[in-house]
Coordinates of C-alpha atoms and ligand atoms in Angstrom, one line a residue:
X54 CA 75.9 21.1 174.0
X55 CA 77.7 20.5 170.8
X56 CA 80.1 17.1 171.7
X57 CA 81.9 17.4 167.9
X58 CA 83.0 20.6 168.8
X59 CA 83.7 19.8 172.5
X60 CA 85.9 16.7 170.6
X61 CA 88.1 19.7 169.2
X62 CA 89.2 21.2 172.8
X63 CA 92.2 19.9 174.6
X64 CA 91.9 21.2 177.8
X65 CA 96.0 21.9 179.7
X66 CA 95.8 20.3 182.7
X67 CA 98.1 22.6 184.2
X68 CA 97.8 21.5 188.1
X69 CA 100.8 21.5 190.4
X70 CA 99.7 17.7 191.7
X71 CA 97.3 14.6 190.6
X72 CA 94.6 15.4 193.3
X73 CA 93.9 18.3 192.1
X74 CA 94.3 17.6 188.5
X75 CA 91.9 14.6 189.2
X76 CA 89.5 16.1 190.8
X77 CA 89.1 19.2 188.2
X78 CA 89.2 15.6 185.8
X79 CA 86.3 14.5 187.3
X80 CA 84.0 17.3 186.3
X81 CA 84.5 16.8 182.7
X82 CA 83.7 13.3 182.5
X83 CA 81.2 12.8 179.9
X84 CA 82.3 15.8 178.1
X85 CA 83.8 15.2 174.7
X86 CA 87.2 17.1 175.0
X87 CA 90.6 15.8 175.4
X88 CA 93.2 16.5 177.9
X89 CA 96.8 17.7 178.2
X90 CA 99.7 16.4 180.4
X91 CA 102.6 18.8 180.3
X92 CA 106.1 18.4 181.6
X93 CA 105.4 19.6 185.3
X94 CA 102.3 16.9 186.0
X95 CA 103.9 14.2 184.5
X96 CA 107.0 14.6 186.0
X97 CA 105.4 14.9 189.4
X98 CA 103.3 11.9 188.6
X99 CA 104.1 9.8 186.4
X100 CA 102.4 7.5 183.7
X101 CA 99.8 6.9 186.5
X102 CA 98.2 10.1 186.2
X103 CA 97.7 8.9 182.3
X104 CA 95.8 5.9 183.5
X105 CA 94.1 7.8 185.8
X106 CA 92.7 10.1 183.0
X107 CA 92.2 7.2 180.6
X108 CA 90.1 5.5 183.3
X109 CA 87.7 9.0 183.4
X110 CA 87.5 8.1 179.6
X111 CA 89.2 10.7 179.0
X112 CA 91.8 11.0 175.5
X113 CA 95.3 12.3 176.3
X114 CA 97.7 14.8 174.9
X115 CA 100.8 14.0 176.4
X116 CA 102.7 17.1 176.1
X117 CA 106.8 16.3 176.1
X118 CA 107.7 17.7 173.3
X119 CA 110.3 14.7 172.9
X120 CA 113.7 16.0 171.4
X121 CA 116.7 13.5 171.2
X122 CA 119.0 11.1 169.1
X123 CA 116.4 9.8 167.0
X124 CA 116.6 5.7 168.5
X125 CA 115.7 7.8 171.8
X126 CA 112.5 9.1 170.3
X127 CA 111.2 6.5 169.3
X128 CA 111.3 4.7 172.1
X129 CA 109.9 7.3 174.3
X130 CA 107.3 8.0 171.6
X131 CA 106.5 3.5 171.5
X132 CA 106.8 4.2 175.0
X133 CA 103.4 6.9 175.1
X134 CA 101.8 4.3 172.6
X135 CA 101.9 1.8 175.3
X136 CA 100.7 4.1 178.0
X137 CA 97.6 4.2 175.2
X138 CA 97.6 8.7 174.6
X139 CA 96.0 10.0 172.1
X140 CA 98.6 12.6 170.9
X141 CA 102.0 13.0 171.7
X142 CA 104.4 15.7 170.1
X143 CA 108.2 16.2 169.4
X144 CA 110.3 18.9 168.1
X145 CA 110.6 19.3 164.7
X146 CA 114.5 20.5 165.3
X147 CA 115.6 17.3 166.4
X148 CA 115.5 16.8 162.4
X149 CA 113.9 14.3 159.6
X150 CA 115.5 10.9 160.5
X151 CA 114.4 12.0 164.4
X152 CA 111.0 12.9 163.2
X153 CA 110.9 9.5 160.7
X154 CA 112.0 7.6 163.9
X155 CA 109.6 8.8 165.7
X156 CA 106.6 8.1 162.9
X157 CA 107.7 4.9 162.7
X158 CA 107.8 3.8 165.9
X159 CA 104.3 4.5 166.1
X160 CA 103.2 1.6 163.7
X161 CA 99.6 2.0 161.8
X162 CA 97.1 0.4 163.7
X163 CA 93.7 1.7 164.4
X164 CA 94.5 3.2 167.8
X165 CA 98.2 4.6 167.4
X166 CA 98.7 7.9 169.0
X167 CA 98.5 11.4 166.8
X168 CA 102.1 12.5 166.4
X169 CA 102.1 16.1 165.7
X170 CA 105.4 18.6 166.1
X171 CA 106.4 21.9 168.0
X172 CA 108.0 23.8 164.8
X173 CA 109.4 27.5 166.7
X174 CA 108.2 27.9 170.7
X175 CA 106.5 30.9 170.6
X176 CA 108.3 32.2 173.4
X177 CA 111.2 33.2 170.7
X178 CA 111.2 35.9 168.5
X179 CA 113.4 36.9 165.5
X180 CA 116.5 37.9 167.7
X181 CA 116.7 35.1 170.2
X182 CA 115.8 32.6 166.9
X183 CA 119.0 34.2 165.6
X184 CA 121.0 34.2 168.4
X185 CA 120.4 30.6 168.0
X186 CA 121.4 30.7 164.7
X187 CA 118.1 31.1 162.6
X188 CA 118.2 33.7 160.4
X189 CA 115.4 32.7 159.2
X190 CA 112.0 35.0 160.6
X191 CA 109.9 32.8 163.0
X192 CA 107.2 32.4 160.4
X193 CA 109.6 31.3 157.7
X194 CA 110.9 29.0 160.0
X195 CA 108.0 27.5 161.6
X196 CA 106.0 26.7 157.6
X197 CA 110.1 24.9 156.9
X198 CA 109.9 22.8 159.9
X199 CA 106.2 22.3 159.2
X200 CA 106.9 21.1 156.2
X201 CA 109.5 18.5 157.3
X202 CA 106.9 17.3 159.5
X203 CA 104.7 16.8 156.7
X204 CA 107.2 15.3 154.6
X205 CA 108.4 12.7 157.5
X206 CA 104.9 12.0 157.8
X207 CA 103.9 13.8 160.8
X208 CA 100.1 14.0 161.6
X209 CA 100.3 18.1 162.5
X210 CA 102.0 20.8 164.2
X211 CA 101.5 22.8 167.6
X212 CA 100.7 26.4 166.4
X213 CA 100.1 29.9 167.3
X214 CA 96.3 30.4 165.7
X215 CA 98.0 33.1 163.7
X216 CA 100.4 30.8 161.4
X217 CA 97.5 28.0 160.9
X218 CA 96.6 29.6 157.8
X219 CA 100.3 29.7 156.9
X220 CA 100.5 25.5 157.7
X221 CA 97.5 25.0 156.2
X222 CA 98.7 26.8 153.1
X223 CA 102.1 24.7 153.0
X224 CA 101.6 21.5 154.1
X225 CA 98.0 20.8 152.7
X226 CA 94.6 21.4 154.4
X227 CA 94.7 17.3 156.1
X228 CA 97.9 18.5 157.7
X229 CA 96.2 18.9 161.8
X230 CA 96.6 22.2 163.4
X231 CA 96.8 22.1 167.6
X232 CA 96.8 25.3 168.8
X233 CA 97.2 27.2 172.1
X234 CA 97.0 31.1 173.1
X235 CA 93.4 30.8 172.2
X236 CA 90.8 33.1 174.4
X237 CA 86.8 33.5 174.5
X238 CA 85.9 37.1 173.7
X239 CA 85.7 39.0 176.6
X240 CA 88.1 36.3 178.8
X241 CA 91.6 37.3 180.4
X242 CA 94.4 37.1 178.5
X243 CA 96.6 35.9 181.1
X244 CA 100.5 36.0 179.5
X245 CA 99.2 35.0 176.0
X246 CA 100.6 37.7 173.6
X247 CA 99.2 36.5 170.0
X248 CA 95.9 35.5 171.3
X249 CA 92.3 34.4 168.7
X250 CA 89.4 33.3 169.9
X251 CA 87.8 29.4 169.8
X252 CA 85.5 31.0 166.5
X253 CA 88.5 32.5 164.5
X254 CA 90.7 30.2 165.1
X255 CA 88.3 27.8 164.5
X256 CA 87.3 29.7 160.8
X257 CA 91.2 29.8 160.8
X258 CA 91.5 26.0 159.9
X259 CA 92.5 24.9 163.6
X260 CA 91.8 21.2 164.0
X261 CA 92.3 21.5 167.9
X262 CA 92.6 23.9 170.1
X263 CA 94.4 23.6 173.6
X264 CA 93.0 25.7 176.6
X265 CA 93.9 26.0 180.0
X266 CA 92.9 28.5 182.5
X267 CA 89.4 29.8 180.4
X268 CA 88.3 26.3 181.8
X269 CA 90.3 25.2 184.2
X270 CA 90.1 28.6 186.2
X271 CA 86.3 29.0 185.5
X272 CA 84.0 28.7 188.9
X273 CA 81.6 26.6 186.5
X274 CA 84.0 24.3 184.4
X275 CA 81.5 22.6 182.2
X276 CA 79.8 25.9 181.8
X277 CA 83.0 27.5 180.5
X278 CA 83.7 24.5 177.8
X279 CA 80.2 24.2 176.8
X280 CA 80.1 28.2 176.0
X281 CA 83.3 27.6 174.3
X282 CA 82.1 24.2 172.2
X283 CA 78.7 26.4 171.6
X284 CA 81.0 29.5 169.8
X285 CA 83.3 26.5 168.3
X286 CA 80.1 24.9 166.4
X287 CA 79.0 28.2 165.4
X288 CA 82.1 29.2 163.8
X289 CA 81.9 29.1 159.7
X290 CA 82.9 25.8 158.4
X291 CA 86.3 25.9 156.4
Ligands
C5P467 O1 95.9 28.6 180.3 P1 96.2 28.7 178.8 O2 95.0 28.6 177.9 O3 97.0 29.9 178.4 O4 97.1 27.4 178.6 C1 97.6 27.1 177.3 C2 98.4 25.8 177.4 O5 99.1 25.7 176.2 C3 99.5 25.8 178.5 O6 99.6 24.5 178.9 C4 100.7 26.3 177.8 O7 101.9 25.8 178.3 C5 100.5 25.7 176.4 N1 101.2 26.4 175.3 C6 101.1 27.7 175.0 N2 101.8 28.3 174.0 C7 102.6 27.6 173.3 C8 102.8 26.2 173.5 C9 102.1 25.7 174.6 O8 100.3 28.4 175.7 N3 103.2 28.2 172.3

């Protein structure tokens, strides 16, 4: 089992409760991958079910996607640095002094959270972006917002696997990558539209990659991951 490629999977905890998410938790301890709390666990749970995780020694992605008046940010994102994740994200719309905020409230030391950004969801395309009032194309737009990231001093973005070339290309190859829609050959697609698999978007440039139900949904968990961190370390070195 290769544990520096297991150390690039985030695996979405997406469970309707704690017990359950626990107790699928419990059969990855000793694994090297990372976790994800999204909006629905957390706001059943609560910071507990961080803890919870963090005492599995397991290293959180706390998945809010923050997106307020920037002194609001930054608490909430001092706020995640106290509960002691490993990543925590906002929305690169809320703008650069939000973004800056945010950075900053994060301080340098050794163990501060990984901020990166959601630049477009990908659950909008060109005409809802527009009806928004983008008339920018979702590409354009998600390598601008990208680049304020960068410039604001953002860690990385959330990405389809498809623009991490793009990012990678705008904002410099140090600039992380944290990707979801991403499927093992031969694996359901579920709703994922723009889907790659854990090599390509790997050979891609994607620094990590979030999966869900792959793993979660697997009858052999640790089977699934270790396949997946297997085709991960076999992937061509950018
Ligand atoms: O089960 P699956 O691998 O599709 O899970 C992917 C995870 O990444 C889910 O938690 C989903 O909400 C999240 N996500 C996504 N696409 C985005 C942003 C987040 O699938 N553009």
């Amino acid at each position: 089992m290769s544990v520096d490629a297991e150390r690039t999977i985030i695996v979405a905890l997406d469970f309707a409760d704690g017990r359950e998410a626990l107790a699928f938790a419990d059969q990855l301890r000793g694994t090297g991958c990372a976790v994800k709390v999204g909006k629905e666990l957390f706001t059943r749970e609560g910071p507990a079910i961080c803890r919870a995780l963090h005492e599995r020694g397991l290293r959180v992605f706390l998945d809010l996607k923050f997106h307020d008046i920037p002194n609001t940010v930054a608490a909430a994102c001092r706020a995640a640095a106290d509960l002691g994740v490993w990543m925590v994200n906002v929305h690169a719309s809320g703008g650069r002094e939000m973004l800056e905020a945010a950075r900053a409230a994060l301080g340098d030391g050794p163990a501060r959270p990984l901020l990166v950004a959601v630049t477009v969801l990908t659950s909008l395309d060109a005409v809802q972006l527009n009806e928004v009032g983008v008339a920018a194309s979702p590409a354009a737009q998600v390598v601008r917002l990208a680049q304020l990231a960068a410039a604001a001093g953002l860690d990385g973005v959330v990405c389809s696997p498809q623009e991490i070339v793009l990012v990678k290309a705008a904002c410099g190859a140090g600039f992380l990558t944290v990707t979801p829609g991403v499927r093992p050959a031969g694996s359901a697609q579920d709703d994922q539209q723009r889907i790659a698999t854990p090599a390509a978007a790997r050979a891609a440039g994607g620094d990590y990659l979030v999966i869900g139900r792959p793993i979660t949904r697997a009858a052999e968990p640790r089977l699934a991951l270790g396949a997946i961190a297997a085709e991960i370390a076999a992937a061509p070195a950018v």
